PDB file of C-alpha atoms in Angstrom:
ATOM      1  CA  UNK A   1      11.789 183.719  17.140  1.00  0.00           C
ATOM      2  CA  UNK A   2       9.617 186.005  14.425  1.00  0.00           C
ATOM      3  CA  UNK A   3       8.004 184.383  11.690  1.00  0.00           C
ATOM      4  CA  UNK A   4       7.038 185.540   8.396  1.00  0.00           C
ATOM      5  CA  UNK A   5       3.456 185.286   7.274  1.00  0.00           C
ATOM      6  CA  UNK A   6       3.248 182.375   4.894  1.00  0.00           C
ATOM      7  CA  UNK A   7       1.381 182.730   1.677  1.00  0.00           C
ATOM      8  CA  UNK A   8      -2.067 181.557   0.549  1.00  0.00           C
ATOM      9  CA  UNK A   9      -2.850 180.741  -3.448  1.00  0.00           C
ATOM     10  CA  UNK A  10      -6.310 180.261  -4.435  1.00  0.00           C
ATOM     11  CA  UNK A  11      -7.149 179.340  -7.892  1.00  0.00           C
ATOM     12  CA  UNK A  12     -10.160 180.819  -9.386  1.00  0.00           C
ATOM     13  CA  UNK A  13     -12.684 178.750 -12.163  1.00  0.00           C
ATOM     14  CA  UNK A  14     -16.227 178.821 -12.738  1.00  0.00           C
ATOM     15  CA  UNK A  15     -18.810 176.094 -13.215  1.00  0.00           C
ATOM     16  CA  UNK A  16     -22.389 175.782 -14.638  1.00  0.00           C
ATOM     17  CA  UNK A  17     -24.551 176.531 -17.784  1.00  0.00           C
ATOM     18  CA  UNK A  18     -28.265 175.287 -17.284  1.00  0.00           C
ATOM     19  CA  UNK A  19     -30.720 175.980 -20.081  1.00  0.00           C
ATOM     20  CA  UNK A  20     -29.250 179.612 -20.726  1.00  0.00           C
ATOM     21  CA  UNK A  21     -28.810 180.246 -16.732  1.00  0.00           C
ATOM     22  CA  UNK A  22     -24.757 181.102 -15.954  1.00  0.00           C
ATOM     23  CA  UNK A  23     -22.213 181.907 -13.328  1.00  0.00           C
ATOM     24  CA  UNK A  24     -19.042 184.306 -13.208  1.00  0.00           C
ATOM     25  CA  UNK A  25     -16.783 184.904 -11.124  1.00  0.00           C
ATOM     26  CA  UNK A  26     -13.268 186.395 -11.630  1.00  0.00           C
ATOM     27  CA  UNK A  27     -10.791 183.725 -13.007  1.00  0.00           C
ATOM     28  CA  UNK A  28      -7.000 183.434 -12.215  1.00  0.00           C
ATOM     29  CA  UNK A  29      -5.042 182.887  -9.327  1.00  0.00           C
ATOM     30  CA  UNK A  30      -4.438 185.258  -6.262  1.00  0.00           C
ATOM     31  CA  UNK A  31      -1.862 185.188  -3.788  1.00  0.00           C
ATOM     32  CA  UNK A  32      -2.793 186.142  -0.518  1.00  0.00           C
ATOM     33  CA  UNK A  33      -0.846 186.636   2.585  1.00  0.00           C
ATOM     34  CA  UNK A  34      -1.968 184.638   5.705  1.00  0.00           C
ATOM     35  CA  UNK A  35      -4.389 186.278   7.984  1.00  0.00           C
ATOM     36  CA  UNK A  36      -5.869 187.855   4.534  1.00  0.00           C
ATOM     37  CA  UNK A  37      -9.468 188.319   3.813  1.00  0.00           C
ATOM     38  CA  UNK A  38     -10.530 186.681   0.779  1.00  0.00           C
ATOM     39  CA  UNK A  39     -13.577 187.685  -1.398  1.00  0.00           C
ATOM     40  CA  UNK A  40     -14.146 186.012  -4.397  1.00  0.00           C
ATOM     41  CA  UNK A  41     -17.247 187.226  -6.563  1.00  0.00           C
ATOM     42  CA  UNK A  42     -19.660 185.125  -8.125  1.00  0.00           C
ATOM     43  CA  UNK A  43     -22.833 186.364  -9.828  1.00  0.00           C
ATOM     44  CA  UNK A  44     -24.564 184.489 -12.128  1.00  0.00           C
ATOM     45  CA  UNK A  45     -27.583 184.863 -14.749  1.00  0.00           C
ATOM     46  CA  UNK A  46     -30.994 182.348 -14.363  1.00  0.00           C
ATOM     47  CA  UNK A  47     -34.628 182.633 -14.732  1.00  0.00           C
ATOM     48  CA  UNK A  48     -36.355 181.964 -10.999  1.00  0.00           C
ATOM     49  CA  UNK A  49     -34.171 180.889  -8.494  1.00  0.00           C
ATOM     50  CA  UNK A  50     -31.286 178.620  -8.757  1.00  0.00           C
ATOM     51  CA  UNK A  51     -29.302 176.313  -6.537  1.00  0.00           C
ATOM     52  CA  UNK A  52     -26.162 177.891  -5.484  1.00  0.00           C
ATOM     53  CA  UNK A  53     -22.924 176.011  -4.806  1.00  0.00           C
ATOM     54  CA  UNK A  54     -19.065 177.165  -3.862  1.00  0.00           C
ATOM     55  CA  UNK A  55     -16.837 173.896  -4.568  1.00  0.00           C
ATOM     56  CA  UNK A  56     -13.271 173.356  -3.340  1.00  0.00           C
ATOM     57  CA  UNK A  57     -10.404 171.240  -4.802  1.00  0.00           C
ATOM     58  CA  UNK A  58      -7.263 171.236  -2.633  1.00  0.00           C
ATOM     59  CA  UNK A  59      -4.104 169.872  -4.770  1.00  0.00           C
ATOM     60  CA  UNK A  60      -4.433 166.323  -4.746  1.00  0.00           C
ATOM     61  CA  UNK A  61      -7.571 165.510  -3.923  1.00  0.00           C
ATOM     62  CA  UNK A  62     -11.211 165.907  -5.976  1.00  0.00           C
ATOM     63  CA  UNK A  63     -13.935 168.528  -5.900  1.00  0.00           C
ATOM     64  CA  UNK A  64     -15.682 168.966  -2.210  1.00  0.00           C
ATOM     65  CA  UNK A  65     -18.881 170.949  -1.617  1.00  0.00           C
ATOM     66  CA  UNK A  66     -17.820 173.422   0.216  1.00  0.00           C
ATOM     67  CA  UNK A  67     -21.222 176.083   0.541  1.00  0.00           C
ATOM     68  CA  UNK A  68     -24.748 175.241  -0.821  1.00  0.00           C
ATOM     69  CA  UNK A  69     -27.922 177.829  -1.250  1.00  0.00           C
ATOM     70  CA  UNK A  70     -30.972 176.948  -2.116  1.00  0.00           C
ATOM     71  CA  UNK A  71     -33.103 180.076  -1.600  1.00  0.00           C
ATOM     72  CA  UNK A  72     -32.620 184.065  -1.757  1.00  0.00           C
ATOM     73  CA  UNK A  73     -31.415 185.674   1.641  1.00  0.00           C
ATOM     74  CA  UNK A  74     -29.197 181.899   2.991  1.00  0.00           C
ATOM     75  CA  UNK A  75     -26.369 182.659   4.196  1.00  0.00           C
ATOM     76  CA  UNK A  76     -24.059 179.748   4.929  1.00  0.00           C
ATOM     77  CA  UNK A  77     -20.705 179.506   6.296  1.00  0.00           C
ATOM     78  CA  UNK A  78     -18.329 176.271   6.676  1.00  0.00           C
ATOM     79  CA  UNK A  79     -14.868 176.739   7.807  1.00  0.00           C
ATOM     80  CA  UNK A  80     -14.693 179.814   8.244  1.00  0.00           C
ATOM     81  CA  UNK A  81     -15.675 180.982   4.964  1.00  0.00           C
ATOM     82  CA  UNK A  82     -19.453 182.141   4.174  1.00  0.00           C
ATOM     83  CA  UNK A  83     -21.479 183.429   1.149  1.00  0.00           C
ATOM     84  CA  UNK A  84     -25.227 185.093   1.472  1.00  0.00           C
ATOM     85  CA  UNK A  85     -27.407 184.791  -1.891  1.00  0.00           C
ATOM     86  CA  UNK A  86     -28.160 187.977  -3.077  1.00  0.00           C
ATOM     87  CA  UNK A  87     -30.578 187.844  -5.512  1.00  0.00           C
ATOM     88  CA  UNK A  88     -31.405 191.250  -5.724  1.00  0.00           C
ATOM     89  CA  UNK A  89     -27.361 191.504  -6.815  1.00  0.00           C
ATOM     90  CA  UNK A  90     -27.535 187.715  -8.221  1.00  0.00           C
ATOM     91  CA  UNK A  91     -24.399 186.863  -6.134  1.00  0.00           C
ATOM     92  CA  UNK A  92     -22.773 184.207  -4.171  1.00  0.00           C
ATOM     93  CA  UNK A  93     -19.912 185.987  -3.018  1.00  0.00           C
ATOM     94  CA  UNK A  94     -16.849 184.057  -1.237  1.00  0.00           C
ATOM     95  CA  UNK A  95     -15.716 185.428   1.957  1.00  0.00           C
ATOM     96  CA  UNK A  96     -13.394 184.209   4.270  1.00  0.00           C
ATOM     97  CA  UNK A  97     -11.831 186.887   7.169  1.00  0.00           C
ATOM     98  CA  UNK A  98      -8.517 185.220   7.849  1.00  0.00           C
ATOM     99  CA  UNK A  99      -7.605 182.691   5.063  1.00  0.00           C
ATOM    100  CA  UNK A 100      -4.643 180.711   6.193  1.00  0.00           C
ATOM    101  CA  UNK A 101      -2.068 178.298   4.154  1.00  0.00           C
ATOM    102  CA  UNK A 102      -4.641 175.221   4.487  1.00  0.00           C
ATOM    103  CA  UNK A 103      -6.909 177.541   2.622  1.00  0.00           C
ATOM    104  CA  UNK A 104      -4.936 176.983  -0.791  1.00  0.00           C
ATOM    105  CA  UNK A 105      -6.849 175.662  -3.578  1.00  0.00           C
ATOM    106  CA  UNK A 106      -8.688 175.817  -6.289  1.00  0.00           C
ATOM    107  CA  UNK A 107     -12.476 177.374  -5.673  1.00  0.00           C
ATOM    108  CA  UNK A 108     -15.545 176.950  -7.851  1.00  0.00           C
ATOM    109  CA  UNK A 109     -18.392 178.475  -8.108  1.00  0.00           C
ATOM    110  CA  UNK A 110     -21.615 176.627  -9.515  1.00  0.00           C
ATOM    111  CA  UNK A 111     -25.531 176.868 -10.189  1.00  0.00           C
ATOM    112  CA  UNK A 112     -27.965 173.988 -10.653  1.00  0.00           C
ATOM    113  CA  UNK A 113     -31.546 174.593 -11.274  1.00  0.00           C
ATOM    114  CA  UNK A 114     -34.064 172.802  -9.201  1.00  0.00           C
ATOM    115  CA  UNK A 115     -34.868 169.723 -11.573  1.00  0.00           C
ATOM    116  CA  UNK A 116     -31.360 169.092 -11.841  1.00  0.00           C
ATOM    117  CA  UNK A 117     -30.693 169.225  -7.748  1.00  0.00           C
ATOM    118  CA  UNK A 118     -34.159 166.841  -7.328  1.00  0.00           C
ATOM    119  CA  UNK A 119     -32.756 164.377  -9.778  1.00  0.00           C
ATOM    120  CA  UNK A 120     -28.874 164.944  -7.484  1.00  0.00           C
ATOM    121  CA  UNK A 121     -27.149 165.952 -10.507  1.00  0.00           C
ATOM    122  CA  UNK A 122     -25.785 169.579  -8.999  1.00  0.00           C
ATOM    123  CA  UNK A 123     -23.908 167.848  -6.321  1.00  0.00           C
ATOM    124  CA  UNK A 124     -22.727 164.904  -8.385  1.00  0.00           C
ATOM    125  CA  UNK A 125     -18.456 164.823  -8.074  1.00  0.00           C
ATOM    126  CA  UNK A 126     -16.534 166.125 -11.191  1.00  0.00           C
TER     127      UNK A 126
END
């Protein structure tokens, strides 16, 4: 028996304004066929060095940390998916090499400066 590839929708927001500092990432929703690689972009604007965070929300349930940086050069992977902090780009890219149906949700993409994260406001739930 042959089976189609089933399709993957990811849902694309952004998170984060601290005193001037910013993230952006490409907003929307893709559809991906499974076995796909995702990249989702995220660069963001900030004076020194900020926390870095990738959330996911998969329908039904809240916001989970999904990836969390805390210094230029980590890169950090969790099921399969992985971002490196650039800061020479200022980016947090997304990456996953074979997204598969489980992988639909919605993604987020977030900065916290280092007061905030001390005080454990950055990985508070929305």
């Amino acid at each position: 028996m042959i089976s189609s590839p089933g399709l993957v929708t990811v849902i694309l927001f952004l998170l984060g304004q601290t005193r001037g500092d910013s993230v952006s990432q490409m907003d929307g929703q893709v559809t991906l066929l499974e076995a796909a690689t995702l990249t989702v972009n995220c660069t963001y604007s900030a004076t020194g060095y900020p926390t870095l965070f990738w959330y996911v929300q998969y329908p039904g349930e809240g916001p989970q940390l999904l990836l969390k940086a805390t210094k230029a050069n980590d890169k950090e992977t969790n099921k399969g998916f992985e971002a490196t902090y650039n800061a020479k780009t200022t980016s947090f890219h997304l990456e996953k090499a074979s997204v598969q149906e489980s992988d639909s949700a919605v993604y987020y993409c977030a900065l916290g400066d280092t007061v905030t994260e001390t005080a454990g406001g950055a990985e508070r739930k929305l």
